[in-house]
């Protein structure tokens, strides 16, 4: 191979790699925008509900198991990591206490769970969120995704969280996203996708 031809080949590989990288960056940015909107929807539902901490989780039950816009995922599980009132932080909800989301009678009091200690992965995600990162994502299994998003104090939170300032992290949501089930009559994912409510 001549030097000129070799340089041309290298330039082509670099351009192709740059194109693939740009494509991945665009897809990743679009995915992150979608995940931010999903997280904002859950945080607004949390803020607009009554009670404190885990007592606010039932307000999110209507959002669970719905597709996340045009992604291949739906929210299969949601957990709350309490930071503001827990030292060290504790995790609530999710598979370890689904009674938070499903009570036979709405008048039944919600038992307060002691929660569970957080994992090393959750601790690392909290550090990144506390340092200002908006979302932290990790692969979960062969096709799933775990998404960590901070719940930050707004002005409406400071009445109860008197020792906090606007923007301080009060807690975090941990979402487990799983692939949409396939329609048994075709190889395509179900098409009954719904976008999160727009405010």
PDB file of C-alpha atoms in Angstrom:
ATOM      1  CA  UNK A   1       0.000   0.000   0.000  1.00  0.00           C
ATOM      2  CA  UNK A   2       1.413   3.384  -0.898  1.00  0.00           C
ATOM      3  CA  UNK A   3       1.863   6.028   1.748  1.00  0.00           C
ATOM      4  CA  UNK A   4      -0.768   8.302   0.114  1.00  0.00           C
ATOM      5  CA  UNK A   5      -3.280   5.467  -0.073  1.00  0.00           C
ATOM      6  CA  UNK A   6      -2.557   4.397   3.536  1.00  0.00           C
ATOM      7  CA  UNK A   7      -3.107   7.965   4.753  1.00  0.00           C
ATOM      8  CA  UNK A   8      -6.376   8.123   2.806  1.00  0.00           C
ATOM      9  CA  UNK A   9      -7.503   4.822   4.350  1.00  0.00           C
ATOM     10  CA  UNK A  10      -6.632   6.056   7.865  1.00  0.00           C
ATOM     11  CA  UNK A  11      -8.520   9.304   7.258  1.00  0.00           C
ATOM     12  CA  UNK A  12     -11.548   7.293   6.100  1.00  0.00           C
ATOM     13  CA  UNK A  13     -11.450   5.130   9.230  1.00  0.00           C
ATOM     14  CA  UNK A  14     -11.135   8.212  11.455  1.00  0.00           C
ATOM     15  CA  UNK A  15     -14.087   9.903   9.692  1.00  0.00           C
ATOM     16  CA  UNK A  16     -16.185   6.737   9.919  1.00  0.00           C
ATOM     17  CA  UNK A  17     -15.330   6.367  13.605  1.00  0.00           C
ATOM     18  CA  UNK A  18     -16.140  10.039  14.188  1.00  0.00           C
ATOM     19  CA  UNK A  19     -19.473   9.537  12.427  1.00  0.00           C
ATOM     20  CA  UNK A  20     -20.319   6.531  14.582  1.00  0.00           C
ATOM     21  CA  UNK A  21     -19.237   8.455  17.679  1.00  0.00           C
ATOM     22  CA  UNK A  22     -21.373  11.439  16.678  1.00  0.00           C
ATOM     23  CA  UNK A  23     -24.331   9.140  16.036  1.00  0.00           C
ATOM     24  CA  UNK A  24     -23.901   7.468  19.437  1.00  0.00           C
ATOM     25  CA  UNK A  25     -23.497  10.870  21.113  1.00  0.00           C
ATOM     26  CA  UNK A  26     -26.720  12.083  19.470  1.00  0.00           C
ATOM     27  CA  UNK A  27     -28.605   8.932  20.508  1.00  0.00           C
ATOM     28  CA  UNK A  28     -27.181   9.176  24.025  1.00  0.00           C
ATOM     29  CA  UNK A  29     -28.129  12.878  24.288  1.00  0.00           C
ATOM     30  CA  UNK A  30     -31.655  12.131  23.026  1.00  0.00           C
ATOM     31  CA  UNK A  31     -31.964   9.274  25.540  1.00  0.00           C
ATOM     32  CA  UNK A  32     -30.744  11.474  28.399  1.00  0.00           C
ATOM     33  CA  UNK A  33     -33.270  14.183  27.445  1.00  0.00           C
ATOM     34  CA  UNK A  34     -36.022  11.545  27.582  1.00  0.00           C
ATOM     35  CA  UNK A  35     -34.802  10.241  30.947  1.00  0.00           C
ATOM     36  CA  UNK A  36     -34.669  13.806  32.340  1.00  0.00           C
ATOM     37  CA  UNK A  37     -38.301  14.336  31.294  1.00  0.00           C
ATOM     38  CA  UNK A  38     -39.269  11.012  32.901  1.00  0.00           C
ATOM     39  CA  UNK A  39     -37.509  11.971  36.139  1.00  0.00           C
ATOM     40  CA  UNK A  40     -39.074  15.456  36.152  1.00  0.00           C
ATOM     41  CA  UNK A  41     -42.532  13.855  35.795  1.00  0.00           C
ATOM     42  CA  UNK A  42     -41.935  11.609  38.812  1.00  0.00           C
ATOM     43  CA  UNK A  43     -40.470  14.425  40.915  1.00  0.00           C
ATOM     44  CA  UNK A  44     -43.485  16.666  40.178  1.00  0.00           C
ATOM     45  CA  UNK A  45     -45.869  13.847  41.160  1.00  0.00           C
ATOM     46  CA  UNK A  46     -43.843  13.375  44.355  1.00  0.00           C
ATOM     47  CA  UNK A  47     -43.858  17.090  45.224  1.00  0.00           C
ATOM     48  CA  UNK A  48     -47.585  17.441  44.481  1.00  0.00           C
ATOM     49  CA  UNK A  49     -48.543  14.530  46.762  1.00  0.00           C
ATOM     50  CA  UNK A  50     -49.278  14.608  50.478  1.00  0.00           C
ATOM     51  CA  UNK A  51     -47.142  13.356  53.332  1.00  0.00           C
ATOM     52  CA  UNK A  52     -43.418  12.937  53.721  1.00  0.00           C
ATOM     53  CA  UNK A  53     -40.836  10.644  52.167  1.00  0.00           C
ATOM     54  CA  UNK A  54     -42.098   7.140  51.487  1.00  0.00           C
ATOM     55  CA  UNK A  55     -45.690   8.212  52.242  1.00  0.00           C
ATOM     56  CA  UNK A  56     -45.581  10.131  48.966  1.00  0.00           C
ATOM     57  CA  UNK A  57     -44.694   7.065  46.884  1.00  0.00           C
ATOM     58  CA  UNK A  58     -48.296   5.905  46.255  1.00  0.00           C
ATOM     59  CA  UNK A  59     -48.796   9.029  44.114  1.00  0.00           C
ATOM     60  CA  UNK A  60     -46.331   7.530  41.619  1.00  0.00           C
ATOM     61  CA  UNK A  61     -48.115   4.171  41.297  1.00  0.00           C
ATOM     62  CA  UNK A  62     -50.105   5.437  38.302  1.00  0.00           C
ATOM     63  CA  UNK A  63     -46.859   6.191  36.467  1.00  0.00           C
ATOM     64  CA  UNK A  64     -45.288   2.772  37.024  1.00  0.00           C
ATOM     65  CA  UNK A  65     -45.295   0.139  34.281  1.00  0.00           C
ATOM     66  CA  UNK A  66     -45.831   2.717  31.543  1.00  0.00           C
ATOM     67  CA  UNK A  67     -43.502   3.127  28.574  1.00  0.00           C
ATOM     68  CA  UNK A  68     -40.863   5.818  28.773  1.00  0.00           C
ATOM     69  CA  UNK A  69     -41.762   7.826  25.662  1.00  0.00           C
ATOM     70  CA  UNK A  70     -40.172   6.311  22.530  1.00  0.00           C
ATOM     71  CA  UNK A  71     -37.548   4.226  24.302  1.00  0.00           C
ATOM     72  CA  UNK A  72     -37.642   0.427  24.391  1.00  0.00           C
ATOM     73  CA  UNK A  73     -38.171   0.554  28.199  1.00  0.00           C
ATOM     74  CA  UNK A  74     -40.877   0.921  30.824  1.00  0.00           C
ATOM     75  CA  UNK A  75     -40.487   1.754  34.535  1.00  0.00           C
ATOM     76  CA  UNK A  76     -40.619  -1.663  36.211  1.00  0.00           C
ATOM     77  CA  UNK A  77     -39.680  -0.505  39.716  1.00  0.00           C
ATOM     78  CA  UNK A  78     -39.195   2.696  41.686  1.00  0.00           C
ATOM     79  CA  UNK A  79     -37.346   3.239  44.934  1.00  0.00           C
ATOM     80  CA  UNK A  80     -36.785   6.344  47.019  1.00  0.00           C
ATOM     81  CA  UNK A  81     -33.469   6.951  48.738  1.00  0.00           C
ATOM     82  CA  UNK A  82     -34.006   9.211  51.726  1.00  0.00           C
ATOM     83  CA  UNK A  83     -31.121  11.574  52.414  1.00  0.00           C
ATOM     84  CA  UNK A  84     -32.536  14.638  54.213  1.00  0.00           C
ATOM     85  CA  UNK A  85     -33.917  12.750  57.222  1.00  0.00           C
ATOM     86  CA  UNK A  86     -31.625   9.711  57.165  1.00  0.00           C
ATOM     87  CA  UNK A  87     -27.967   9.491  58.096  1.00  0.00           C
ATOM     88  CA  UNK A  88     -26.824   7.225  56.580  1.00  0.00           C
ATOM     89  CA  UNK A  89     -29.270   7.306  53.638  1.00  0.00           C
ATOM     90  CA  UNK A  90     -31.960   4.582  53.456  1.00  0.00           C
ATOM     91  CA  UNK A  91     -33.853   3.108  50.482  1.00  0.00           C
ATOM     92  CA  UNK A  92     -37.657   2.701  50.490  1.00  0.00           C
ATOM     93  CA  UNK A  93     -40.236   1.169  48.179  1.00  0.00           C
ATOM     94  CA  UNK A  94     -39.560  -1.134  45.296  1.00  0.00           C
ATOM     95  CA  UNK A  95     -39.554  -4.900  45.528  1.00  0.00           C
ATOM     96  CA  UNK A  96     -38.734  -4.952  49.224  1.00  0.00           C
ATOM     97  CA  UNK A  97     -42.025  -3.288  50.262  1.00  0.00           C
ATOM     98  CA  UNK A  98     -44.536  -3.132  47.448  1.00  0.00           C
ATOM     99  CA  UNK A  99     -47.253  -2.462  50.054  1.00  0.00           C
ATOM    100  CA  UNK A 100     -46.111   1.139  49.674  1.00  0.00           C
ATOM    101  CA  UNK A 101     -47.758   1.116  46.240  1.00  0.00           C
ATOM    102  CA  UNK A 102     -50.577  -1.417  46.743  1.00  0.00           C
ATOM    103  CA  UNK A 103     -52.896  -1.195  49.726  1.00  0.00           C
ATOM    104  CA  UNK A 104     -56.193  -3.114  49.749  1.00  0.00           C
ATOM    105  CA  UNK A 105     -57.975  -0.077  51.171  1.00  0.00           C
ATOM    106  CA  UNK A 106     -56.927   3.557  50.758  1.00  0.00           C
ATOM    107  CA  UNK A 107     -58.145   4.266  54.309  1.00  0.00           C
ATOM    108  CA  UNK A 108     -55.642   1.767  55.708  1.00  0.00           C
ATOM    109  CA  UNK A 109     -52.723   3.519  57.363  1.00  0.00           C
ATOM    110  CA  UNK A 110     -49.436   3.176  55.554  1.00  0.00           C
ATOM    111  CA  UNK A 111     -46.972   1.381  57.800  1.00  0.00           C
ATOM    112  CA  UNK A 112     -43.672   3.169  57.954  1.00  0.00           C
ATOM    113  CA  UNK A 113     -40.910   0.895  56.739  1.00  0.00           C
ATOM    114  CA  UNK A 114     -37.432   1.074  58.234  1.00  0.00           C
ATOM    115  CA  UNK A 115     -36.116   0.853  54.677  1.00  0.00           C
ATOM    116  CA  UNK A 116     -32.856  -0.824  53.840  1.00  0.00           C
ATOM    117  CA  UNK A 117     -29.219   0.182  53.762  1.00  0.00           C
ATOM    118  CA  UNK A 118     -28.103   1.445  50.366  1.00  0.00           C
ATOM    119  CA  UNK A 119     -25.669  -0.478  48.174  1.00  0.00           C
ATOM    120  CA  UNK A 120     -22.188   0.652  47.133  1.00  0.00           C
ATOM    121  CA  UNK A 121     -23.540   1.413  43.630  1.00  0.00           C
ATOM    122  CA  UNK A 122     -26.297   3.576  45.144  1.00  0.00           C
ATOM    123  CA  UNK A 123     -23.780   5.342  47.399  1.00  0.00           C
ATOM    124  CA  UNK A 124     -21.579   6.156  44.372  1.00  0.00           C
ATOM    125  CA  UNK A 125     -24.605   7.426  42.437  1.00  0.00           C
ATOM    126  CA  UNK A 126     -25.610   9.659  45.372  1.00  0.00           C
ATOM    127  CA  UNK A 127     -22.103  11.133  45.465  1.00  0.00           C
ATOM    128  CA  UNK A 128     -22.294  11.957  41.750  1.00  0.00           C
ATOM    129  CA  UNK A 129     -25.782  13.476  42.138  1.00  0.00           C
ATOM    130  CA  UNK A 130     -24.692  15.485  45.183  1.00  0.00           C
ATOM    131  CA  UNK A 131     -21.761  16.818  43.152  1.00  0.00           C
ATOM    132  CA  UNK A 132     -24.254  18.190  40.608  1.00  0.00           C
ATOM    133  CA  UNK A 133     -24.731  15.407  38.065  1.00  0.00           C
ATOM    134  CA  UNK A 134     -28.366  15.407  36.957  1.00  0.00           C
ATOM    135  CA  UNK A 135     -28.818  11.671  36.332  1.00  0.00           C
ATOM    136  CA  UNK A 136     -26.665   8.574  36.765  1.00  0.00           C
ATOM    137  CA  UNK A 137     -27.347   5.521  34.594  1.00  0.00           C
ATOM    138  CA  UNK A 138     -26.113   1.927  34.859  1.00  0.00           C
ATOM    139  CA  UNK A 139     -26.903  -1.137  32.773  1.00  0.00           C
ATOM    140  CA  UNK A 140     -29.072  -3.633  34.641  1.00  0.00           C
ATOM    141  CA  UNK A 141     -28.997  -7.177  33.342  1.00  0.00           C
ATOM    142  CA  UNK A 142     -28.809  -7.902  29.631  1.00  0.00           C
ATOM    143  CA  UNK A 143     -31.285  -5.234  28.473  1.00  0.00           C
ATOM    144  CA  UNK A 144     -32.360  -3.173  31.476  1.00  0.00           C
ATOM    145  CA  UNK A 145     -31.229   0.158  32.863  1.00  0.00           C
ATOM    146  CA  UNK A 146     -31.017   1.648  36.360  1.00  0.00           C
ATOM    147  CA  UNK A 147     -31.453   5.402  36.501  1.00  0.00           C
ATOM    148  CA  UNK A 148     -30.692   7.518  39.575  1.00  0.00           C
ATOM    149  CA  UNK A 149     -32.117  11.039  39.753  1.00  0.00           C
ATOM    150  CA  UNK A 150     -31.806  13.605  42.538  1.00  0.00           C
ATOM    151  CA  UNK A 151     -34.768  15.140  44.327  1.00  0.00           C
ATOM    152  CA  UNK A 152     -33.603  18.660  45.089  1.00  0.00           C
ATOM    153  CA  UNK A 153     -35.156  21.167  47.472  1.00  0.00           C
ATOM    154  CA  UNK A 154     -37.346  23.775  45.845  1.00  0.00           C
ATOM    155  CA  UNK A 155     -38.823  26.774  47.623  1.00  0.00           C
ATOM    156  CA  UNK A 156     -41.970  24.737  48.411  1.00  0.00           C
ATOM    157  CA  UNK A 157     -39.806  22.157  50.259  1.00  0.00           C
ATOM    158  CA  UNK A 158     -38.107  24.593  52.614  1.00  0.00           C
ATOM    159  CA  UNK A 159     -41.133  25.020  54.904  1.00  0.00           C
ATOM    160  CA  UNK A 160     -40.555  21.496  56.246  1.00  0.00           C
ATOM    161  CA  UNK A 161     -36.860  21.079  55.440  1.00  0.00           C
ATOM    162  CA  UNK A 162     -35.845  24.184  57.379  1.00  0.00           C
ATOM    163  CA  UNK A 163     -32.148  23.290  57.595  1.00  0.00           C
ATOM    164  CA  UNK A 164     -31.865  23.007  53.784  1.00  0.00           C
ATOM    165  CA  UNK A 165     -31.427  25.526  50.989  1.00  0.00           C
ATOM    166  CA  UNK A 166     -32.982  25.544  47.527  1.00  0.00           C
ATOM    167  CA  UNK A 167     -31.040  23.099  45.359  1.00  0.00           C
ATOM    168  CA  UNK A 168     -29.870  20.856  48.219  1.00  0.00           C
ATOM    169  CA  UNK A 169     -30.395  17.148  47.571  1.00  0.00           C
ATOM    170  CA  UNK A 170     -33.187  15.772  49.771  1.00  0.00           C
ATOM    171  CA  UNK A 171     -33.176  12.302  48.271  1.00  0.00           C
ATOM    172  CA  UNK A 172     -33.130  10.419  44.998  1.00  0.00           C
ATOM    173  CA  UNK A 173     -35.293   8.161  42.898  1.00  0.00           C
ATOM    174  CA  UNK A 174     -33.908   4.885  41.608  1.00  0.00           C
ATOM    175  CA  UNK A 175     -35.753   3.633  38.531  1.00  0.00           C
ATOM    176  CA  UNK A 176     -35.396   0.124  37.147  1.00  0.00           C
ATOM    177  CA  UNK A 177     -36.215   0.211  33.455  1.00  0.00           C
ATOM    178  CA  UNK A 178     -36.943  -3.039  31.643  1.00  0.00           C
ATOM    179  CA  UNK A 179     -37.554  -3.732  27.943  1.00  0.00           C
ATOM    180  CA  UNK A 180     -41.123  -3.348  26.709  1.00  0.00           C
ATOM    181  CA  UNK A 181     -42.808  -6.735  26.308  1.00  0.00           C
ATOM    182  CA  UNK A 182     -43.137  -7.833  22.709  1.00  0.00           C
ATOM    183  CA  UNK A 183     -46.586  -8.148  21.165  1.00  0.00           C
ATOM    184  CA  UNK A 184     -47.086 -11.927  20.882  1.00  0.00           C
ATOM    185  CA  UNK A 185     -48.636 -11.569  17.401  1.00  0.00           C
ATOM    186  CA  UNK A 186     -45.594  -9.791  15.962  1.00  0.00           C
ATOM    187  CA  UNK A 187     -41.918  -9.318  16.598  1.00  0.00           C
ATOM    188  CA  UNK A 188     -42.359  -5.576  17.186  1.00  0.00           C
ATOM    189  CA  UNK A 189     -42.745  -4.021  20.648  1.00  0.00           C
ATOM    190  CA  UNK A 190     -46.276  -3.089  21.664  1.00  0.00           C
ATOM    191  CA  UNK A 191     -47.389   0.189  20.142  1.00  0.00           C
ATOM    192  CA  UNK A 192     -49.582   1.424  22.999  1.00  0.00           C
ATOM    193  CA  UNK A 193     -46.869   3.740  24.242  1.00  0.00           C
ATOM    194  CA  UNK A 194     -47.882   6.750  26.246  1.00  0.00           C
ATOM    195  CA  UNK A 195     -45.741   9.762  26.937  1.00  0.00           C
ATOM    196  CA  UNK A 196     -45.459  11.043  30.487  1.00  0.00           C
ATOM    197  CA  UNK A 197     -47.944  13.817  31.249  1.00  0.00           C
ATOM    198  CA  UNK A 198     -46.759  17.223  30.121  1.00  0.00           C
ATOM    199  CA  UNK A 199     -47.125  20.099  32.564  1.00  0.00           C
TER     200      UNK A 199
END
